[in-house]
Structures are given as structure tokens and as C-alpha cells.
Amino acid sequence: TTLTANIAGFEFDDILLNAAGVYCMTTEELDQVLTAPGAGSLVTKSATPSFRAGNPAPRFTKMPLGSINSMGLPNNGLDYYLDYVITKQAVKPLFLSIAGLTKTDNLAMLHQIQASNFNGLVELNLSCPNVPGKPQTAYDFDATRAILTEVFQFYTKPLGVKLPPYFDIVHFDMVAAVLNDFPLAFVNTINSIGNALAIDPETDSVMIAPKGGFGGIGGEIVKPTALANVRALRLRLNPAIKIIGTGGVQTGRDVYEHILCGADLVSVGTNLAFEGPAIFDRLKTELLAEMAKKGYRSLADFRGNLQTL
Ligand SMILES: O=C(O)c1[nH]c(=O)[nH]c(=O)c1I
């Protein structure tokens, strides 16, 4: 049984990786994902041009059926992560995530990456929900078209975008109409469901400090939305644009369902934060068992084969 995928000519021997933001702030964390059995790649914490402290703590916490976070884009700066992926890229194909606070910052980072020895894939994060005063770019279809137009005038290495969840069929149509106009290697969907609220029953208080307690949610609670976004985009996007499915993965059956909806790779956030990198081998074992039960020997046997009634 093979668990392979190909994005922009990069062959992945395993299809699981971390979701940006989880287990990827430091080189120590990144090394744990790099060497984890069952993990086929990794993505770095979304980078800004220089170090950011991010929002005040508590800024990530467990809640019933998942997690809530308002990290505020803390990161060690682009150079830190660019050096890491260049050093390690011979091991396996790697993803470098960037999330500039302005179009200028994103373009400057991409010029630097274009000129560097990085030979992997960039994930342009257009969906951070937690920077006060900054909207999620990918909820503005004109802004999304504008930045991709400028990016592809000079950036020639493989690039994809990290998308927020959409909740309206017409919005699936509109974002796909934008993305299909560009030579994207992939989209990663979904990012957390932004600006939710969780209440501590002991204290009648919000659970995280930033933004009056508002934060992005992930984990089991977001799986139906995640599967819908993977499926909707698979049905609408040019087949050359591959899909990384993210959201609500805690079992091999969840991985299987992302693939059934059309995912090529599957990333794990909340439950990786809770369980640690050992989750990758568990998910791989459970996925193989699910495939064996169905008589499938490769992901191509069932990828995108969700049945309708
Ligand atoms: O608060 C964050 O750092 C954060 N948190 C998220 O849930 N998604 C994101 O893309 C980001 I950049």
C-alpha cells in the first residue's frame, strides 16, 4: 500500500504534516516533525520579515471539541525559517509559510525567497484571523487577486495559499474563480474558523487574553467545515492545483475523509498540539487500516471519490 502524493513535481512518501502554527515555532519543534514516523513533510510557523512577540498570553487553549487561539503571529522572522528549510530540504520537500502584515512585506519576503537557495514550496498565508486591525486577505477577493497578480510577475518557485474557511456556496465560486487564474501549486484549506468565543464555566470568563477572548477555533469541532471546503474547492479548482486538507483531524478515518473530499496531503493542528508528533504514526496506521478495510492499495484508488445521493 502506498501513501504517496505529488505537488509541483515534489514526491511525498507520506501525506501527513503539521498545520502552520503548530509544532513549528523553533528549530527544535521543527526537527521533531521532520523526524516523526508518518510525517511526510513540515511547514514552518508563518513568518513576517522580522521577529514578532505576538499577542499576550493566555493565547492558546484547549476547549470542548477543540482549541481556540489568538497567537497574533508570533514568529522568529523569515531568516530563521528560511535558513532552517534550506538546511533540511535535502531530507524531504518542505513548506515555508509567510504571512506579511502588508502586501509590501509579502512581496519583499518572496523576492528574498526567490533569490535564495530554497528549493521547496511556499505557503502564502492569506487567512490569519488574529492580528488586531488586519482583515483576513482571502475574505477580500479583489485583494487576493491583486496580491497574486503581483506575486506571479516575479515568483517562479512552487507556491500555494492558506485559505480561511468559506461558508457560502457563492464564495466558493468566487474564490475558485480568482485562484484558477494563477499557476498555484496548491491551496491549503482550512485555517482556523476565525473570531469565535469560548467561556470558562468556572469563572464565567473568556479563555484567552487577546481581543476580548475572540480567537480562531480548530480541532474536532471544525471538521464538517473543513471537509466542505476541501470538497468545494476540489470540485472547482483546476486539477493542477493540488489540495492540502486541514481541519478536525484526530483519527485515520478523518484523514481518509479529507482524501475522499479530494485532499492530496493532510495536515494536523489542534490534535498535534495535544498529542505531539507521535500522532503522525498513529494516524498513518489508522489510515492504512481504513484503506485495507475498503480494499484500497493507493490514495489514487479513492481520492475525490466522495459519493453523493
Ligand atoms: O494567531 C496566529 O498566529 C494565527 N492563528 C491561526 O489560527 N491562524 C493563523 O494563520 C495565524 I498567523
PDB file of C-alpha atoms and ligand atoms in Angstrom:
ATOM      1  CA  THR A   1       0.000   0.000   0.000  1.00  0.00           C
ATOM      2  CA  THR A   2       1.389   3.364  -0.965  1.00  0.00           C
ATOM      3  CA  LEU A   3       0.691   6.700   0.691  1.00  0.00           C
ATOM      4  CA  THR A   4       2.318   8.974  -1.857  1.00  0.00           C
ATOM      5  CA  ALA A   5       1.426  12.360  -3.318  1.00  0.00           C
ATOM      6  CA  ASN A   6       2.979  14.761  -5.794  1.00  0.00           C
ATOM      7  CA  ILE A   7       2.812  18.555  -5.684  1.00  0.00           C
ATOM      8  CA  ALA A   8       4.725  20.654  -8.239  1.00  0.00           C
ATOM      9  CA  GLY A   9       6.985  17.716  -9.017  1.00  0.00           C
ATOM     10  CA  PHE A  10       7.821  17.079  -5.363  1.00  0.00           C
ATOM     11  CA  GLU A  11       7.155  13.460  -4.356  1.00  0.00           C
ATOM     12  CA  PHE A  12       5.889  12.934  -0.820  1.00  0.00           C
ATOM     13  CA  ASP A  13       6.395   9.456   0.650  1.00  0.00           C
ATOM     14  CA  ASP A  14       3.913  10.178   3.448  1.00  0.00           C
ATOM     15  CA  ILE A  15       0.995  12.548   3.250  1.00  0.00           C
ATOM     16  CA  LEU A  16       0.775  13.930   6.789  1.00  0.00           C
ATOM     17  CA  LEU A  17       2.345  17.131   8.103  1.00  0.00           C
ATOM     18  CA  ASN A  18       1.788  19.739  10.793  1.00  0.00           C
ATOM     19  CA  ALA A  19      -0.506  22.695  10.254  1.00  0.00           C
ATOM     20  CA  ALA A  20       1.340  26.014  10.225  1.00  0.00           C
ATOM     21  CA  GLY A  21       1.458  27.402  13.730  1.00  0.00           C
ATOM     22  CA  VAL A  22       1.663  24.053  15.495  1.00  0.00           C
ATOM     23  CA  TYR A  23       4.993  22.392  16.386  1.00  0.00           C
ATOM     24  CA  CYS A  24       6.896  24.761  14.120  1.00  0.00           C
ATOM     25  CA  MET A  25       7.950  27.887  16.054  1.00  0.00           C
ATOM     26  CA  THR A  26      11.508  26.722  16.812  1.00  0.00           C
ATOM     27  CA  THR A  27      14.085  24.514  15.079  1.00  0.00           C
ATOM     28  CA  GLU A  28      13.696  22.048  17.956  1.00  0.00           C
ATOM     29  CA  GLU A  29       9.976  21.674  17.272  1.00  0.00           C
ATOM     30  CA  LEU A  30      10.531  21.530  13.507  1.00  0.00           C
ATOM     31  CA  ASP A  31      13.139  18.761  13.919  1.00  0.00           C
ATOM     32  CA  GLN A  32      10.588  16.696  15.863  1.00  0.00           C
ATOM     33  CA  VAL A  33       8.156  16.861  12.943  1.00  0.00           C
ATOM     34  CA  LEU A  34      10.943  16.351  10.387  1.00  0.00           C
ATOM     35  CA  THR A  35      11.912  13.039  12.014  1.00  0.00           C
ATOM     36  CA  ALA A  36       8.451  11.863  13.088  1.00  0.00           C
ATOM     37  CA  PRO A  37       7.439   8.496  11.575  1.00  0.00           C
ATOM     38  CA  GLY A  38       4.378   9.007   9.393  1.00  0.00           C
ATOM     39  CA  ALA A  39       5.076  12.670   8.667  1.00  0.00           C
ATOM     40  CA  GLY A  40       5.940  13.303   5.005  1.00  0.00           C
ATOM     41  CA  SER A  41       6.785  16.985   5.349  1.00  0.00           C
ATOM     42  CA  LEU A  42       6.502  20.024   7.616  1.00  0.00           C
ATOM     43  CA  VAL A  43       5.532  23.669   7.400  1.00  0.00           C
ATOM     44  CA  THR A  44       7.180  26.484   9.349  1.00  0.00           C
ATOM     45  CA  LYS A  45       5.331  28.995  11.520  1.00  0.00           C
ATOM     46  CA  SER A  46       4.023  31.802   9.292  1.00  0.00           C
ATOM     47  CA  ALA A  47       6.847  34.325   9.080  1.00  0.00           C
ATOM     48  CA  THR A  48       6.963  38.111   8.984  1.00  0.00           C
ATOM     49  CA  PRO A  49      10.132  39.892   7.822  1.00  0.00           C
ATOM     50  CA  SER A  50      11.423  40.135  11.390  1.00  0.00           C
ATOM     51  CA  PHE A  51      10.726  38.709  14.876  1.00  0.00           C
ATOM     52  CA  ARG A  52       7.277  39.268  16.369  1.00  0.00           C
ATOM     53  CA  ALA A  53       6.353  38.626  20.012  1.00  0.00           C
ATOM     54  CA  GLY A  54       2.662  38.250  19.160  1.00  0.00           C
ATOM     55  CA  ASN A  55      -0.308  38.668  21.470  1.00  0.00           C
ATOM     56  CA  PRO A  56      -0.261  38.407  25.306  1.00  0.00           C
ATOM     57  CA  ALA A  57      -0.840  35.004  26.902  1.00  0.00           C
ATOM     58  CA  PRO A  58      -3.005  33.038  27.531  1.00  0.00           C
ATOM     59  CA  ARG A  59      -3.388  32.925  23.762  1.00  0.00           C
ATOM     60  CA  PHE A  60      -3.930  29.215  23.010  1.00  0.00           C
ATOM     61  CA  THR A  61      -6.093  26.857  24.996  1.00  0.00           C
ATOM     62  CA  LYS A  62      -7.993  23.594  24.845  1.00  0.00           C
ATOM     63  CA  MET A  63     -11.765  23.856  24.880  1.00  0.00           C
ATOM     64  CA  PRO A  64     -14.555  21.276  24.436  1.00  0.00           C
ATOM     65  CA  LEU A  65     -14.139  19.626  20.982  1.00  0.00           C
ATOM     66  CA  GLY A  66     -11.019  21.543  20.053  1.00  0.00           C
ATOM     67  CA  SER A  67      -8.864  24.604  20.649  1.00  0.00           C
ATOM     68  CA  ILE A  68      -9.071  28.355  20.465  1.00  0.00           C
ATOM     69  CA  ASN A  69      -6.110  30.643  19.705  1.00  0.00           C
ATOM     70  CA  SER A  70      -5.228  34.249  19.203  1.00  0.00           C
ATOM     71  CA  MET A  71      -1.444  33.954  18.951  1.00  0.00           C
ATOM     72  CA  GLY A  72      -1.069  37.171  16.970  1.00  0.00           C
ATOM     73  CA  LEU A  73       1.526  35.907  14.524  1.00  0.00           C
ATOM     74  CA  PRO A  74       4.467  35.411  16.905  1.00  0.00           C
ATOM     75  CA  ASN A  75       7.498  34.170  14.959  1.00  0.00           C
ATOM     76  CA  ASN A  76      11.279  34.338  14.785  1.00  0.00           C
ATOM     77  CA  GLY A  77      11.354  36.184  11.462  1.00  0.00           C
ATOM     78  CA  LEU A  78      11.798  34.970   7.891  1.00  0.00           C
ATOM     79  CA  ASP A  79      15.586  34.460   8.009  1.00  0.00           C
ATOM     80  CA  TYR A  80      15.237  31.978  10.891  1.00  0.00           C
ATOM     81  CA  TYR A  81      12.808  29.741   8.984  1.00  0.00           C
ATOM     82  CA  LEU A  82      14.408  30.227   5.563  1.00  0.00           C
ATOM     83  CA  ASP A  83      17.761  29.084   6.986  1.00  0.00           C
ATOM     84  CA  TYR A  84      16.059  26.040   8.527  1.00  0.00           C
ATOM     85  CA  VAL A  85      14.298  24.839   5.370  1.00  0.00           C
ATOM     86  CA  ILE A  86      17.402  25.400   3.210  1.00  0.00           C
ATOM     87  CA  THR A  87      19.452  23.348   5.664  1.00  0.00           C
ATOM     88  CA  LYS A  88      16.933  20.487   5.783  1.00  0.00           C
ATOM     89  CA  GLN A  89      15.391  20.425   2.302  1.00  0.00           C
ATOM     90  CA  ALA A  90      17.559  17.532   1.093  1.00  0.00           C
ATOM     91  CA  VAL A  91      15.771  15.280   3.598  1.00  0.00           C
ATOM     92  CA  LYS A  92      12.285  15.776   2.128  1.00  0.00           C
ATOM     93  CA  PRO A  93      10.238  18.517   0.387  1.00  0.00           C
ATOM     94  CA  LEU A  94       9.417  21.264   2.899  1.00  0.00           C
ATOM     95  CA  PHE A  95       6.895  24.105   3.163  1.00  0.00           C
ATOM     96  CA  LEU A  96       7.827  27.648   4.214  1.00  0.00           C
ATOM     97  CA  SER A  97       4.868  29.733   5.409  1.00  0.00           C
ATOM     98  CA  ILE A  98       4.794  33.536   5.206  1.00  0.00           C
ATOM     99  CA  ALA A  99       2.200  35.991   6.474  1.00  0.00           C
ATOM    100  CA  GLY A 100       3.249  39.570   5.901  1.00  0.00           C
ATOM    101  CA  LEU A 101       1.121  42.252   7.530  1.00  0.00           C
ATOM    102  CA  THR A 102       1.177  44.200   4.265  1.00  0.00           C
ATOM    103  CA  LYS A 103       1.415  43.362   0.562  1.00  0.00           C
ATOM    104  CA  THR A 104       4.798  45.113   0.585  1.00  0.00           C
ATOM    105  CA  ASP A 105       6.078  42.758   3.289  1.00  0.00           C
ATOM    106  CA  ASN A 106       4.789  39.685   1.459  1.00  0.00           C
ATOM    107  CA  LEU A 107       6.408  40.772  -1.821  1.00  0.00           C
ATOM    108  CA  ALA A 108       9.700  41.624  -0.102  1.00  0.00           C
ATOM    109  CA  MET A 109       9.795  38.190   1.583  1.00  0.00           C
ATOM    110  CA  LEU A 110       9.017  36.457  -1.707  1.00  0.00           C
ATOM    111  CA  HIS A 111      11.775  38.362  -3.506  1.00  0.00           C
ATOM    112  CA  GLN A 112      14.192  37.179  -0.815  1.00  0.00           C
ATOM    113  CA  ILE A 113      12.974  33.580  -1.088  1.00  0.00           C
ATOM    114  CA  GLN A 114      13.085  33.697  -4.890  1.00  0.00           C
ATOM    115  CA  ALA A 115      16.749  34.780  -4.736  1.00  0.00           C
ATOM    116  CA  SER A 116      17.653  32.179  -2.100  1.00  0.00           C
ATOM    117  CA  ASN A 117      18.690  28.528  -2.359  1.00  0.00           C
ATOM    118  CA  PHE A 118      15.294  27.425  -1.075  1.00  0.00           C
ATOM    119  CA  ASN A 119      14.030  24.553  -3.214  1.00  0.00           C
ATOM    120  CA  GLY A 120      10.707  23.795  -1.609  1.00  0.00           C
ATOM    121  CA  LEU A 121       7.180  25.149  -1.518  1.00  0.00           C
ATOM    122  CA  VAL A 122       5.931  28.466  -0.135  1.00  0.00           C
ATOM    123  CA  GLU A 123       2.584  28.624   1.661  1.00  0.00           C
ATOM    124  CA  LEU A 124       1.348  32.230   1.439  1.00  0.00           C
ATOM    125  CA  ASN A 125      -0.929  32.654   4.442  1.00  0.00           C
ATOM    126  CA  LEU A 126      -3.853  34.858   3.416  1.00  0.00           C
ATOM    127  CA  SER A 127      -6.014  33.896   6.379  1.00  0.00           C
ATOM    128  CA  CYS A 128      -4.555  34.887   9.747  1.00  0.00           C
ATOM    129  CA  PRO A 129      -7.561  35.921  11.874  1.00  0.00           C
ATOM    130  CA  ASN A 130      -5.672  37.227  14.911  1.00  0.00           C
ATOM    131  CA  VAL A 131      -3.706  40.349  14.024  1.00  0.00           C
ATOM    132  CA  PRO A 132      -5.735  43.210  15.514  1.00  0.00           C
ATOM    133  CA  GLY A 133      -6.750  45.652  12.803  1.00  0.00           C
ATOM    134  CA  LYS A 134      -5.755  43.320   9.965  1.00  0.00           C
ATOM    135  CA  PRO A 135      -8.542  41.600   7.990  1.00  0.00           C
ATOM    136  CA  GLN A 136      -8.110  38.123   6.531  1.00  0.00           C
ATOM    137  CA  THR A 137      -6.957  38.921   2.991  1.00  0.00           C
ATOM    138  CA  ALA A 138      -8.689  35.893   1.465  1.00  0.00           C
ATOM    139  CA  TYR A 139     -12.104  37.228   2.506  1.00  0.00           C
ATOM    140  CA  ASP A 140     -11.429  40.103   0.088  1.00  0.00           C
ATOM    141  CA  PHE A 141     -11.451  38.572  -3.391  1.00  0.00           C
ATOM    142  CA  ASP A 142     -10.116  41.713  -5.113  1.00  0.00           C
ATOM    143  CA  ALA A 143      -7.207  41.965  -2.650  1.00  0.00           C
ATOM    144  CA  THR A 144      -6.473  38.274  -3.182  1.00  0.00           C
ATOM    145  CA  ARG A 145      -6.400  38.715  -6.966  1.00  0.00           C
ATOM    146  CA  ALA A 146      -4.221  41.817  -6.596  1.00  0.00           C
ATOM    147  CA  ILE A 147      -1.528  40.192  -4.481  1.00  0.00           C
ATOM    148  CA  LEU A 148      -1.388  37.001  -6.579  1.00  0.00           C
ATOM    149  CA  THR A 149      -1.077  39.119  -9.734  1.00  0.00           C
ATOM    150  CA  GLU A 150       1.965  40.899  -8.283  1.00  0.00           C
ATOM    151  CA  VAL A 151       3.478  37.696  -6.857  1.00  0.00           C
ATOM    152  CA  PHE A 152       3.403  35.775 -10.127  1.00  0.00           C
ATOM    153  CA  GLN A 153       5.094  38.604 -12.005  1.00  0.00           C
ATOM    154  CA  PHE A 154       8.383  37.507 -10.450  1.00  0.00           C
ATOM    155  CA  TYR A 155       7.979  34.429  -8.222  1.00  0.00           C
ATOM    156  CA  THR A 156       8.701  31.235 -10.175  1.00  0.00           C
ATOM    157  CA  LYS A 157       9.143  28.631  -7.446  1.00  0.00           C
ATOM    158  CA  PRO A 158       6.192  26.456  -6.302  1.00  0.00           C
ATOM    159  CA  LEU A 159       3.690  28.494  -4.269  1.00  0.00           C
ATOM    160  CA  GLY A 160       0.320  27.865  -2.656  1.00  0.00           C
ATOM    161  CA  VAL A 161      -2.069  29.804  -0.452  1.00  0.00           C
ATOM    162  CA  LYS A 162      -3.525  29.080   3.020  1.00  0.00           C
ATOM    163  CA  LEU A 163      -7.223  29.869   2.919  1.00  0.00           C
ATOM    164  CA  PRO A 164      -9.781  30.661   5.610  1.00  0.00           C
ATOM    165  CA  PRO A 165     -12.997  28.651   5.699  1.00  0.00           C
ATOM    166  CA  TYR A 166     -15.807  29.898   3.469  1.00  0.00           C
ATOM    167  CA  PHE A 167     -19.442  29.389   4.433  1.00  0.00           C
ATOM    168  CA  ASP A 168     -21.322  30.432   1.288  1.00  0.00           C
ATOM    169  CA  ILE A 169     -21.527  28.448  -1.971  1.00  0.00           C
ATOM    170  CA  VAL A 170     -21.131  31.663  -3.988  1.00  0.00           C
ATOM    171  CA  HIS A 171     -17.951  32.429  -2.056  1.00  0.00           C
ATOM    172  CA  PHE A 172     -16.557  29.006  -3.084  1.00  0.00           C
ATOM    173  CA  ASP A 173     -17.338  30.005  -6.696  1.00  0.00           C
ATOM    174  CA  MET A 174     -15.751  33.444  -6.275  1.00  0.00           C
ATOM    175  CA  VAL A 175     -12.503  32.344  -4.616  1.00  0.00           C
ATOM    176  CA  ALA A 176     -12.062  29.491  -7.123  1.00  0.00           C
ATOM    177  CA  ALA A 177     -12.557  31.948  -9.995  1.00  0.00           C
ATOM    178  CA  VAL A 178      -9.670  34.011  -8.605  1.00  0.00           C
ATOM    179  CA  LEU A 179      -7.339  31.105  -7.804  1.00  0.00           C
ATOM    180  CA  ASN A 180      -7.866  29.384 -11.168  1.00  0.00           C
ATOM    181  CA  ASP A 181      -6.337  32.416 -12.890  1.00  0.00           C
ATOM    182  CA  PHE A 182      -2.909  31.718 -11.309  1.00  0.00           C
ATOM    183  CA  PRO A 183      -0.309  28.939 -11.596  1.00  0.00           C
ATOM    184  CA  LEU A 184      -0.688  27.888  -7.967  1.00  0.00           C
ATOM    185  CA  ALA A 185       0.883  24.603  -6.912  1.00  0.00           C
ATOM    186  CA  PHE A 186      -1.690  24.061  -4.141  1.00  0.00           C
ATOM    187  CA  VAL A 187      -4.170  25.526  -1.722  1.00  0.00           C
ATOM    188  CA  ASN A 188      -4.266  24.596   1.956  1.00  0.00           C
ATOM    189  CA  THR A 189      -7.775  24.666   3.364  1.00  0.00           C
ATOM    190  CA  ILE A 190      -8.862  25.435   6.073  1.00  0.00           C
ATOM    191  CA  ASN A 191      -7.236  27.808   8.500  1.00  0.00           C
ATOM    192  CA  SER A 192      -8.972  28.137  11.889  1.00  0.00           C
ATOM    193  CA  ILE A 193     -12.558  29.384  11.966  1.00  0.00           C
ATOM    194  CA  GLY A 194     -11.861  32.958  12.998  1.00  0.00           C
ATOM    195  CA  ASN A 195     -13.110  35.037  15.889  1.00  0.00           C
ATOM    196  CA  ALA A 196     -15.017  32.506  17.917  1.00  0.00           C
ATOM    197  CA  LEU A 197     -15.576  32.796  21.668  1.00  0.00           C
ATOM    198  CA  ALA A 198     -15.122  30.204  24.425  1.00  0.00           C
ATOM    199  CA  ILE A 199     -16.207  30.710  28.030  1.00  0.00           C
ATOM    200  CA  ASP A 200     -14.647  29.154  31.155  1.00  0.00           C
ATOM    201  CA  PRO A 201     -17.560  27.684  33.164  1.00  0.00           C
ATOM    202  CA  GLU A 202     -15.695  28.069  36.462  1.00  0.00           C
ATOM    203  CA  THR A 203     -15.011  31.788  36.127  1.00  0.00           C
ATOM    204  CA  ASP A 204     -17.621  32.978  33.621  1.00  0.00           C
ATOM    205  CA  SER A 205     -14.635  34.485  31.827  1.00  0.00           C
ATOM    206  CA  VAL A 206     -13.297  34.243  28.301  1.00  0.00           C
ATOM    207  CA  MET A 207     -10.467  31.686  27.929  1.00  0.00           C
ATOM    208  CA  ILE A 208      -7.783  33.699  26.092  1.00  0.00           C
ATOM    209  CA  ALA A 209      -6.475  37.200  26.788  1.00  0.00           C
ATOM    210  CA  PRO A 210      -6.209  38.887  23.366  1.00  0.00           C
ATOM    211  CA  LYS A 211      -9.086  40.572  21.558  1.00  0.00           C
ATOM    212  CA  GLY A 212     -11.514  40.225  24.480  1.00  0.00           C
ATOM    213  CA  GLY A 213     -11.298  36.453  24.143  1.00  0.00           C
ATOM    214  CA  PHE A 214     -12.009  36.186  20.430  1.00  0.00           C
ATOM    215  CA  GLY A 215      -9.864  33.629  18.574  1.00  0.00           C
ATOM    216  CA  GLY A 216      -9.650  31.046  15.828  1.00  0.00           C
ATOM    217  CA  ILE A 217     -11.018  27.591  16.600  1.00  0.00           C
ATOM    218  CA  GLY A 218      -9.671  24.255  15.417  1.00  0.00           C
ATOM    219  CA  GLY A 219      -9.981  20.577  16.167  1.00  0.00           C
ATOM    220  CA  GLU A 220     -12.921  18.159  16.076  1.00  0.00           C
ATOM    221  CA  ILE A 221     -15.467  20.975  16.058  1.00  0.00           C
ATOM    222  CA  VAL A 222     -14.319  22.317  12.643  1.00  0.00           C
ATOM    223  CA  LYS A 223     -14.178  19.030  10.688  1.00  0.00           C
ATOM    224  CA  PRO A 224     -17.516  19.448   8.837  1.00  0.00           C
ATOM    225  CA  THR A 225     -16.483  22.913   7.664  1.00  0.00           C
ATOM    226  CA  ALA A 226     -13.006  21.697   6.720  1.00  0.00           C
ATOM    227  CA  LEU A 227     -14.357  18.768   4.666  1.00  0.00           C
ATOM    228  CA  ALA A 228     -16.831  21.063   2.914  1.00  0.00           C
ATOM    229  CA  ASN A 229     -14.073  23.483   1.913  1.00  0.00           C
ATOM    230  CA  VAL A 230     -11.799  20.703   0.651  1.00  0.00           C
ATOM    231  CA  ARG A 231     -14.662  19.190  -1.363  1.00  0.00           C
ATOM    232  CA  ALA A 232     -15.984  22.509  -2.721  1.00  0.00           C
ATOM    233  CA  LEU A 233     -12.550  23.628  -3.881  1.00  0.00           C
ATOM    234  CA  ARG A 234     -11.657  20.225  -5.343  1.00  0.00           C
ATOM    235  CA  LEU A 235     -14.811  20.387  -7.457  1.00  0.00           C
ATOM    236  CA  ARG A 236     -14.000  23.950  -8.629  1.00  0.00           C
ATOM    237  CA  LEU A 237     -10.214  24.269  -8.887  1.00  0.00           C
ATOM    238  CA  ASN A 238      -8.035  23.393 -11.876  1.00  0.00           C
ATOM    239  CA  PRO A 239      -6.795  19.823 -11.264  1.00  0.00           C
ATOM    240  CA  ALA A 240      -3.213  21.173 -11.444  1.00  0.00           C
ATOM    241  CA  ILE A 241      -3.865  22.994  -8.174  1.00  0.00           C
ATOM    242  CA  LYS A 242      -3.430  20.352  -5.501  1.00  0.00           C
ATOM    243  CA  ILE A 243      -5.106  20.495  -2.068  1.00  0.00           C
ATOM    244  CA  ILE A 244      -3.740  20.194   1.447  1.00  0.00           C
ATOM    245  CA  GLY A 245      -6.668  19.327   3.691  1.00  0.00           C
ATOM    246  CA  THR A 246      -6.555  20.789   7.201  1.00  0.00           C
ATOM    247  CA  GLY A 247      -9.090  20.828   9.990  1.00  0.00           C
ATOM    248  CA  GLY A 248     -10.517  18.431  12.532  1.00  0.00           C
ATOM    249  CA  VAL A 249      -8.098  15.532  12.023  1.00  0.00           C
ATOM    250  CA  GLN A 250      -7.808  13.258  15.052  1.00  0.00           C
ATOM    251  CA  THR A 251      -8.144   9.753  13.567  1.00  0.00           C
ATOM    252  CA  GLY A 252      -7.122   7.872  10.438  1.00  0.00           C
ATOM    253  CA  ARG A 253     -10.769   7.930   9.403  1.00  0.00           C
ATOM    254  CA  ASP A 254     -10.611  11.772   9.459  1.00  0.00           C
ATOM    255  CA  VAL A 255      -7.539  11.653   7.196  1.00  0.00           C
ATOM    256  CA  TYR A 256      -9.420   9.242   4.931  1.00  0.00           C
ATOM    257  CA  GLU A 257     -12.381  11.625   4.715  1.00  0.00           C
ATOM    258  CA  HIS A 258     -10.149  14.557   3.716  1.00  0.00           C
ATOM    259  CA  ILE A 259      -8.750  12.403   0.910  1.00  0.00           C
ATOM    260  CA  LEU A 260     -12.238  11.276  -0.091  1.00  0.00           C
ATOM    261  CA  CYS A 261     -13.060  15.002  -0.488  1.00  0.00           C
ATOM    262  CA  GLY A 262     -10.012  15.457  -2.709  1.00  0.00           C
ATOM    263  CA  ALA A 263      -7.013  16.215  -0.485  1.00  0.00           C
ATOM    264  CA  ASP A 264      -3.509  15.243  -1.636  1.00  0.00           C
ATOM    265  CA  LEU A 265      -1.776  15.978   1.674  1.00  0.00           C
ATOM    266  CA  VAL A 266      -3.440  16.270   5.086  1.00  0.00           C
ATOM    267  CA  SER A 267      -2.204  18.486   7.910  1.00  0.00           C
ATOM    268  CA  VAL A 268      -2.861  18.298  11.636  1.00  0.00           C
ATOM    269  CA  GLY A 269      -3.015  21.272  14.015  1.00  0.00           C
ATOM    270  CA  THR A 270      -5.019  21.138  17.237  1.00  0.00           C
ATOM    271  CA  ASN A 271      -4.645  17.415  17.847  1.00  0.00           C
ATOM    272  CA  LEU A 272      -0.917  17.563  17.097  1.00  0.00           C
ATOM    273  CA  ALA A 273      -0.652  20.271  19.750  1.00  0.00           C
ATOM    274  CA  PHE A 274      -2.432  17.990  22.249  1.00  0.00           C
ATOM    275  CA  GLU A 275      -0.816  14.626  21.360  1.00  0.00           C
ATOM    276  CA  GLY A 276       2.610  15.563  19.986  1.00  0.00           C
ATOM    277  CA  PRO A 277       4.401  14.218  16.899  1.00  0.00           C
ATOM    278  CA  ALA A 278       3.597  10.604  17.824  1.00  0.00           C
ATOM    279  CA  ILE A 279       0.165  11.352  16.357  1.00  0.00           C
ATOM    280  CA  PHE A 280       1.554  11.028  12.809  1.00  0.00           C
ATOM    281  CA  ASP A 281       2.399   7.325  13.125  1.00  0.00           C
ATOM    282  CA  ARG A 282      -0.963   6.625  14.796  1.00  0.00           C
ATOM    283  CA  LEU A 283      -2.847   8.437  12.016  1.00  0.00           C
ATOM    284  CA  LYS A 284      -0.852   6.611   9.322  1.00  0.00           C
ATOM    285  CA  THR A 285      -1.556   3.221  10.918  1.00  0.00           C
ATOM    286  CA  GLU A 286      -5.254   4.016  11.233  1.00  0.00           C
ATOM    287  CA  LEU A 287      -5.442   5.305   7.653  1.00  0.00           C
ATOM    288  CA  LEU A 288      -3.805   2.131   6.307  1.00  0.00           C
ATOM    289  CA  ALA A 289      -6.292   0.058   8.300  1.00  0.00           C
ATOM    290  CA  GLU A 290      -9.220   2.029   6.863  1.00  0.00           C
ATOM    291  CA  MET A 291      -7.854   1.561   3.331  1.00  0.00           C
ATOM    292  CA  ALA A 292      -7.327  -2.171   3.891  1.00  0.00           C
ATOM    293  CA  LYS A 293     -10.908  -2.478   5.123  1.00  0.00           C
ATOM    294  CA  LYS A 294     -12.089  -0.928   1.854  1.00  0.00           C
ATOM    295  CA  GLY A 295      -9.627  -2.847  -0.322  1.00  0.00           C
ATOM    296  CA  TYR A 296      -7.703   0.230  -1.467  1.00  0.00           C
ATOM    297  CA  ARG A 297      -3.965  -0.039  -2.177  1.00  0.00           C
ATOM    298  CA  SER A 298      -3.206   3.583  -3.018  1.00  0.00           C
ATOM    299  CA  LEU A 299      -4.661   7.010  -2.308  1.00  0.00           C
ATOM    300  CA  ALA A 300      -5.493   7.373  -6.003  1.00  0.00           C
ATOM    301  CA  ASP A 301      -7.942   4.487  -5.590  1.00  0.00           C
ATOM    302  CA  PHE A 302     -10.314   6.729  -3.628  1.00  0.00           C
ATOM    303  CA  ARG A 303      -9.077  10.355  -3.662  1.00  0.00           C
ATOM    304  CA  GLY A 304     -12.011  12.618  -4.516  1.00  0.00           C
ATOM    305  CA  ASN A 305     -14.434   9.678  -4.692  1.00  0.00           C
ATOM    306  CA  LEU A 306     -16.966  11.033  -2.214  1.00  0.00           C
ATOM    307  CA  GLN A 307     -20.333   9.610  -3.141  1.00  0.00           C
ATOM    308  CA  THR A 308     -23.416  11.825  -3.439  1.00  0.00           C
ATOM    309  CA  LEU A 309     -27.006  10.665  -3.053  1.00  0.00           C
TER     310      LEU A 309
HETATM  311  O1  LIG B   1      -2.590  33.903  15.635  1.00  0.00           O
HETATM  312  C1  LIG B   1      -1.848  33.343  14.798  1.00  0.00           C
HETATM  313  O2  LIG B   1      -0.600  33.453  14.767  1.00  0.00           O
HETATM  314  C2  LIG B   1      -2.558  32.511  13.788  1.00  0.00           C
HETATM  315  N1  LIG B   1      -3.554  31.704  14.257  1.00  0.00           N
HETATM  316  C3  LIG B   1      -4.352  30.954  13.413  1.00  0.00           C
HETATM  317  O3  LIG B   1      -5.263  30.229  13.852  1.00  0.00           O
HETATM  318  N2  LIG B   1      -4.119  31.002  12.075  1.00  0.00           N
HETATM  319  C4  LIG B   1      -3.132  31.785  11.533  1.00  0.00           C
HETATM  320  O4  LIG B   1      -2.977  31.800  10.285  1.00  0.00           O
HETATM  321  C5  LIG B   1      -2.311  32.560  12.436  1.00  0.00           C
HETATM  322  I1  LIG B   1      -0.774  33.710  11.636  1.00  0.00           I
END
